[in-house]
Amino acid sequence: MRPKRLAVGAALWTVAALARAERIADMDAGGAGWVDQAYRFLQMSDPSVRLGAGGSLLLGVLCGALGSFIVLRGLSLIGDTLGHAVLPGVAVGFLAVGAKAPGPIFIGAMAAGAAAAGCMSVATRYSRVKPDAAMGIVLSGFFGLGIVLLTRIQKMPSFGNQSGLDKFLFGQAAAMNAGDLVWLASVAALSLAVIWVFFKQFAAVSFDEIYAHSIGIPIRLFHWILMFMLTAAVVVSIKAAGVVLVSAMLVIPASTAYLLTDRLPHLTLMSAAIGAFSGLMGSFISFLGPGLPTGPLMVLCASFLFALAYGFSPRHGLLTRMMRRRANRKRTALEDALRELLGGGAVEPGVGAALVRQGFAQGGGGNLRLTEEGRARAERIRRNRELWELYLTREAEIAPDHAQEDSEEIEHVLGAEIVQRLEEELKKGRAE
């Protein structure tokens, strides 16, 4: 599944949380307004606020940093798979001690996550099942088992509806206690330390496994280290974001950063920062009114940032690409007109007026004449076309009529460096 599709899907899934935003005016039993609630949140005097905000912040940083590697490797669905797969481990950990103790639940969830990762590896390595199909099978199978166990626990007389395990489905950051925060902080610190120490190895494995293997990097070892850190991150994050939405916090911040930078160190830092901001904003908005879920609001904030980046990214944004295509069409039309005038042809009045405005031509109507600058530009365009046609016919052995069709497009994008290299190649060909 593509990161953009998953991010857009998560945004559509969580946008339903906005329907409850109108209840912000009816805050708590004391009738406090949203300004008072916001002030209380910023003061951080309430222990539950500190725990919820701290947990959301750590969750965003941890998931954002790890997500940058899974997005680069095209493993966006694996976070969703592990998020659903740990649910039966949560239920088994609860059954082992009869309480929501962080330790047993963490151990059970880690065991379930490891089992899920092992099942995916075995299925793809020793059968014809494709990786995406294996992830889908593991996700649905483990999640179904988890739902059955949770339903069974809820119906047990000794537990009834007091277990609260349903909060693991959609998350409840406000219900985090000091023990949960310690687990989350420990996993975040360990994971970030591993990324810091072995960043070059993770980068090489993420970009090119063949190259990483050729220089002696044990790619399978680092793959399993990443899977272990992902599983641990999912386990400690599900109480705040839930198994359904934790994968979105792994994918959306990294996908947003992917649209903003082309360098992996910057991508990792930006992804962690976007995750941290989304976590804090989700926790803040959730505190403004009763019944506003923290997990969906965190994902909604992250999705909003993704939408901004998708539309207005300086290099890869939708608006930027539209403006770039429009500028390229105008430039192509002007260069074609310059070539026509150089050959004694006529151009459309609108294009001719544009040439005059830019100083490439003078005169008007049917009496347009190229200026010195316009003639030099036209000569360069014609030279580029002839050079490209010559290269295609001599070196690539393409028929002249096909080479002419290709050159009509390529003449507008040949830079000075490419032209110089083509001339050198042709000189070598003549010398040989």
Short mmCIF file of C-alpha atoms in Angstrom, two decimals, residues 156-428:
data_model
loop_
_atom_site.label_atom_id
_atom_site.label_comp_id
_atom_site.label_asym_id
_atom_site.label_seq_id
_atom_site.Cartn_x
_atom_site.Cartn_y
_atom_site.Cartn_z
CA MET A 156 -15.90 -13.53 32.35
CA PRO A 157 -17.66 -13.05 35.70
CA SER A 158 -14.40 -12.30 37.49
CA PHE A 159 -13.58 -9.42 35.13
CA GLY A 160 -16.85 -8.21 33.66
CA ASN A 161 -16.61 -4.83 31.99
CA GLN A 162 -13.93 -3.59 34.36
CA SER A 163 -10.98 -4.86 32.37
CA GLY A 164 -10.90 -1.76 30.13
CA LEU A 165 -9.04 -3.62 27.41
CA ASP A 166 -11.33 -2.11 24.80
CA LYS A 167 -9.30 1.09 25.22
CA PHE A 168 -6.45 -0.66 23.41
CA LEU A 169 -8.50 -0.61 20.20
CA PHE A 170 -8.75 3.17 19.80
CA GLY A 171 -6.48 4.43 22.57
CA GLN A 172 -7.02 6.76 25.50
CA ALA A 173 -3.99 8.88 26.33
CA ALA A 174 -5.72 10.34 29.38
CA ALA A 175 -5.80 6.85 30.93
CA MET A 176 -1.99 6.51 30.83
CA ASN A 177 -0.30 6.19 34.22
CA ALA A 178 3.27 6.74 35.33
CA GLY A 179 4.18 3.11 34.63
CA ASP A 180 2.94 3.37 31.03
CA LEU A 181 4.95 6.55 30.54
CA VAL A 182 8.11 4.89 31.89
CA TRP A 183 7.71 2.00 29.44
CA LEU A 184 7.13 4.41 26.56
CA ALA A 185 10.10 6.61 27.52
CA SER A 186 12.37 3.57 27.88
CA VAL A 187 11.47 2.15 24.48
CA ALA A 188 11.78 5.58 22.86
CA ALA A 189 15.20 6.21 24.39
CA LEU A 190 16.50 2.77 23.40
CA SER A 191 15.14 2.98 19.84
CA LEU A 192 16.47 6.49 19.24
CA ALA A 193 19.87 5.43 20.60
CA VAL A 194 19.98 2.44 18.23
CA ILE A 195 19.02 4.67 15.29
CA TRP A 196 21.72 7.19 16.27
CA VAL A 197 24.47 4.58 16.56
CA PHE A 198 23.57 2.53 13.47
CA PHE A 199 22.08 5.27 11.29
CA LYS A 200 24.43 4.62 8.34
CA GLN A 201 23.61 0.90 8.37
CA PHE A 202 19.86 1.51 8.49
CA ALA A 203 20.19 4.07 5.70
CA ALA A 204 22.11 1.67 3.46
CA VAL A 205 19.65 -1.17 4.05
CA SER A 206 16.68 1.13 3.43
CA PHE A 207 17.99 2.51 0.13
CA ASP A 208 19.73 -0.48 -1.44
CA GLU A 209 19.93 -3.90 0.21
CA ILE A 210 22.22 -5.28 -2.50
CA TYR A 211 24.73 -2.50 -1.97
CA ALA A 212 24.46 -2.88 1.82
CA HIS A 213 25.17 -6.61 1.51
CA SER A 214 28.12 -5.97 -0.81
CA ILE A 215 29.86 -3.77 1.77
CA GLY A 216 29.40 -6.33 4.53
CA ILE A 217 26.29 -5.07 6.35
CA PRO A 218 24.20 -7.96 7.74
CA ILE A 219 20.91 -6.88 6.20
CA ARG A 220 18.78 -9.56 7.84
CA LEU A 221 20.11 -8.64 11.28
CA PHE A 222 19.23 -4.97 10.81
CA HIS A 223 15.88 -5.93 9.34
CA TRP A 224 15.02 -7.86 12.49
CA ILE A 225 16.35 -5.07 14.71
CA LEU A 226 13.99 -2.69 12.92
CA MET A 227 11.11 -5.15 13.27
CA PHE A 228 11.86 -5.51 17.00
CA MET A 229 11.88 -1.74 17.49
CA LEU A 230 8.66 -1.38 15.48
CA THR A 231 6.96 -4.06 17.56
CA ALA A 232 8.11 -2.45 20.80
CA ALA A 233 6.96 0.97 19.57
CA VAL A 234 3.55 -0.38 18.64
CA VAL A 235 3.17 -2.16 21.99
CA VAL A 236 3.98 0.89 24.12
CA SER A 237 1.92 3.21 21.90
CA ILE A 238 -1.34 1.32 21.65
CA LYS A 239 -2.66 2.59 24.98
CA ALA A 240 -2.45 6.17 23.68
CA ALA A 241 -3.29 5.70 20.00
CA GLY A 242 -4.87 2.23 19.86
CA VAL A 243 -4.05 -0.72 17.62
CA VAL A 244 -6.22 0.71 14.85
CA LEU A 245 -4.45 4.08 14.60
CA VAL A 246 -0.88 3.50 15.76
CA SER A 247 0.12 2.53 12.23
CA ALA A 248 -1.04 5.94 11.02
CA MET A 249 1.44 7.61 13.36
CA LEU A 250 4.16 5.45 11.85
CA VAL A 251 3.29 6.37 8.26
CA ILE A 252 1.77 9.86 8.07
CA PRO A 253 4.56 11.94 9.71
CA ALA A 254 7.20 10.12 7.65
CA SER A 255 5.16 10.57 4.45
CA THR A 256 4.79 14.27 5.21
CA ALA A 257 8.52 14.68 5.75
CA TYR A 258 9.15 12.67 2.55
CA LEU A 259 7.39 15.44 0.61
CA LEU A 260 9.50 18.15 2.24
CA THR A 261 13.07 16.85 2.00
CA ASP A 262 15.25 14.52 -0.06
CA ARG A 263 17.86 13.78 2.63
CA LEU A 264 17.38 10.91 5.05
CA PRO A 265 18.82 12.64 8.17
CA HIS A 266 16.51 15.60 7.62
CA LEU A 267 13.62 13.25 6.86
CA THR A 268 14.10 11.37 10.13
CA LEU A 269 14.32 14.55 12.20
CA MET A 270 11.37 16.19 10.46
CA SER A 271 9.26 13.05 10.78
CA ALA A 272 9.97 12.90 14.52
CA ALA A 273 9.15 16.60 14.88
CA ILE A 274 5.89 16.26 12.92
CA GLY A 275 4.93 13.25 15.02
CA ALA A 276 5.70 15.13 18.25
CA PHE A 277 3.66 18.17 17.15
CA SER A 278 0.74 15.97 16.09
CA GLY A 279 0.82 14.13 19.39
CA LEU A 280 0.83 17.33 21.45
CA MET A 281 -1.90 18.96 19.38
CA GLY A 282 -4.07 15.85 19.54
CA SER A 283 -3.66 15.73 23.31
CA PHE A 284 -4.40 19.45 23.58
CA ILE A 285 -7.58 19.34 21.49
CA SER A 286 -8.73 16.22 23.32
CA PHE A 287 -8.38 18.04 26.66
CA LEU A 288 -10.66 20.87 25.48
CA GLY A 289 -13.80 18.79 25.70
CA PRO A 290 -15.17 15.56 27.17
CA GLY A 291 -15.42 12.58 24.89
CA LEU A 292 -12.91 13.86 22.32
CA PRO A 293 -10.62 10.86 21.60
CA THR A 294 -6.91 11.56 21.71
CA GLY A 295 -5.76 8.93 19.23
CA PRO A 296 -8.00 9.97 16.31
CA LEU A 297 -7.24 13.63 16.97
CA MET A 298 -3.51 12.93 16.83
CA VAL A 299 -3.94 11.21 13.49
CA LEU A 300 -6.21 14.00 12.28
CA CYS A 301 -3.56 16.62 13.10
CA ALA A 302 -0.91 14.55 11.32
CA SER A 303 -3.21 14.13 8.33
CA PHE A 304 -3.81 17.88 8.21
CA LEU A 305 -0.05 18.50 8.07
CA PHE A 306 0.24 15.88 5.34
CA ALA A 307 -2.49 17.62 3.34
CA LEU A 308 -0.61 20.92 3.63
CA ALA A 309 2.63 19.31 2.49
CA TYR A 310 0.88 17.44 -0.32
CA GLY A 311 -0.59 20.69 -1.61
CA PHE A 312 2.14 23.25 -0.90
CA SER A 313 5.48 21.43 -0.59
CA PRO A 314 8.19 23.58 -2.23
CA ARG A 315 9.36 20.75 -4.49
CA HIS A 316 6.75 17.98 -4.51
CA GLY A 317 3.51 19.79 -3.65
CA LEU A 318 0.50 19.55 -5.93
CA LEU A 319 0.32 23.32 -6.39
CA THR A 320 4.07 23.49 -7.00
CA ARG A 321 3.89 20.78 -9.67
CA MET A 322 0.98 22.53 -11.37
CA MET A 323 2.87 25.82 -11.44
CA ARG A 324 6.01 24.08 -12.71
CA ARG A 325 4.08 22.33 -15.52
CA ARG A 326 2.44 25.61 -16.47
CA ALA A 327 5.82 27.38 -16.58
CA ASN A 328 7.29 24.55 -18.66
CA ARG A 329 4.42 24.74 -21.17
CA LYS A 330 4.95 28.48 -21.55
CA ARG A 331 8.71 28.07 -21.94
CA THR A 332 8.25 25.31 -24.51
CA ALA A 333 5.82 27.44 -26.53
CA LEU A 334 8.24 30.38 -26.52
CA GLU A 335 11.21 28.24 -27.53
CA ASP A 336 9.22 26.64 -30.34
CA ALA A 337 8.28 30.13 -31.50
CA LEU A 338 11.93 31.23 -31.42
CA ARG A 339 12.89 28.27 -33.57
CA GLU A 340 10.10 29.08 -36.04
CA LEU A 341 11.20 32.71 -36.34
CA LEU A 342 14.80 31.62 -36.86
CA GLY A 343 13.67 29.48 -39.79
CA GLY A 344 11.58 32.32 -41.26
CA GLY A 345 8.23 31.01 -40.08
CA ALA A 346 5.32 32.80 -38.42
CA VAL A 347 4.07 32.56 -34.85
CA GLU A 348 0.79 33.24 -33.12
CA PRO A 349 0.17 36.86 -32.08
CA GLY A 350 -0.04 36.00 -28.38
CA VAL A 351 3.24 34.12 -28.40
CA GLY A 352 4.86 36.87 -30.46
CA ALA A 353 3.78 39.49 -27.93
CA ALA A 354 5.33 37.39 -25.15
CA LEU A 355 8.61 37.21 -27.10
CA VAL A 356 8.63 41.00 -27.46
CA ARG A 357 7.96 41.50 -23.75
CA GLN A 358 10.90 39.25 -22.84
CA GLY A 359 13.24 40.99 -25.27
CA PHE A 360 13.63 38.02 -27.64
CA ALA A 361 11.92 39.74 -30.58
CA GLN A 362 10.95 43.17 -31.83
CA GLY A 363 8.34 44.52 -34.16
CA GLY A 364 4.78 43.33 -34.30
CA GLY A 365 2.16 41.45 -36.26
CA GLY A 366 3.76 39.62 -39.19
CA ASN A 367 6.97 41.66 -38.98
CA LEU A 368 8.55 40.08 -35.93
CA ARG A 369 12.35 40.03 -35.93
CA LEU A 370 14.62 38.26 -33.50
CA THR A 371 16.86 40.36 -31.30
CA GLU A 372 20.45 39.34 -30.72
CA GLU A 373 19.47 37.66 -27.47
CA GLY A 374 16.54 35.91 -29.14
CA ARG A 375 18.70 34.73 -32.05
CA ALA A 376 21.32 33.33 -29.67
CA ARG A 377 18.61 31.50 -27.71
CA ALA A 378 17.06 30.12 -30.90
CA GLU A 379 20.45 28.96 -32.21
CA ARG A 380 21.10 27.16 -28.94
CA ILE A 381 17.72 25.41 -29.10
CA ARG A 382 18.30 24.30 -32.70
CA ARG A 383 21.79 23.12 -31.83
CA ASN A 384 20.46 21.05 -28.94
CA ARG A 385 17.88 19.43 -31.20
CA GLU A 386 20.37 18.62 -33.94
CA LEU A 387 22.82 17.26 -31.39
CA TRP A 388 20.20 15.00 -29.83
CA GLU A 389 19.02 13.73 -33.23
CA LEU A 390 22.62 13.00 -34.21
CA TYR A 391 23.23 11.11 -30.97
CA LEU A 392 20.07 9.01 -31.38
CA THR A 393 20.77 8.08 -34.99
CA ARG A 394 24.51 7.33 -34.56
CA GLU A 395 24.86 5.97 -31.05
CA ALA A 396 21.41 4.61 -30.20
CA GLU A 397 20.78 3.51 -33.83
CA ILE A 398 17.24 4.88 -33.86
CA ALA A 399 15.56 5.59 -37.19
CA PRO A 400 15.79 9.27 -38.20
CA ASP A 401 12.01 9.79 -38.26
CA HIS A 402 11.68 8.41 -34.71
CA ALA A 403 14.68 10.44 -33.54
CA GLN A 404 13.04 13.60 -34.84
CA GLU A 405 9.88 12.90 -32.82
CA ASP A 406 11.90 12.42 -29.63
CA SER A 407 13.99 15.52 -30.19
CA GLU A 408 10.93 17.77 -30.30
CA GLU A 409 10.45 17.18 -26.57
CA ILE A 410 14.02 16.69 -25.39
CA GLU A 411 15.35 19.91 -26.93
CA HIS A 412 13.60 21.91 -24.21
CA VAL A 413 15.20 20.11 -21.25
CA LEU A 414 18.81 19.64 -22.34
CA GLY A 415 21.05 21.55 -20.00
CA ALA A 416 24.54 22.82 -20.69
CA GLU A 417 26.17 19.90 -18.90
CA ILE A 418 24.18 17.31 -20.87
CA VAL A 419 24.94 19.09 -24.14
CA GLN A 420 28.65 19.06 -23.34
CA ARG A 421 28.56 15.34 -22.52
CA LEU A 422 26.70 14.58 -25.77
CA GLU A 423 29.30 16.49 -27.76
CA GLU A 424 32.10 14.59 -26.04
CA GLU A 425 30.41 11.25 -26.75
CA LEU A 426 29.97 12.14 -30.40
CA LYS A 427 33.60 13.22 -30.69
CA LYS A 428 34.70 9.91 -29.20
#
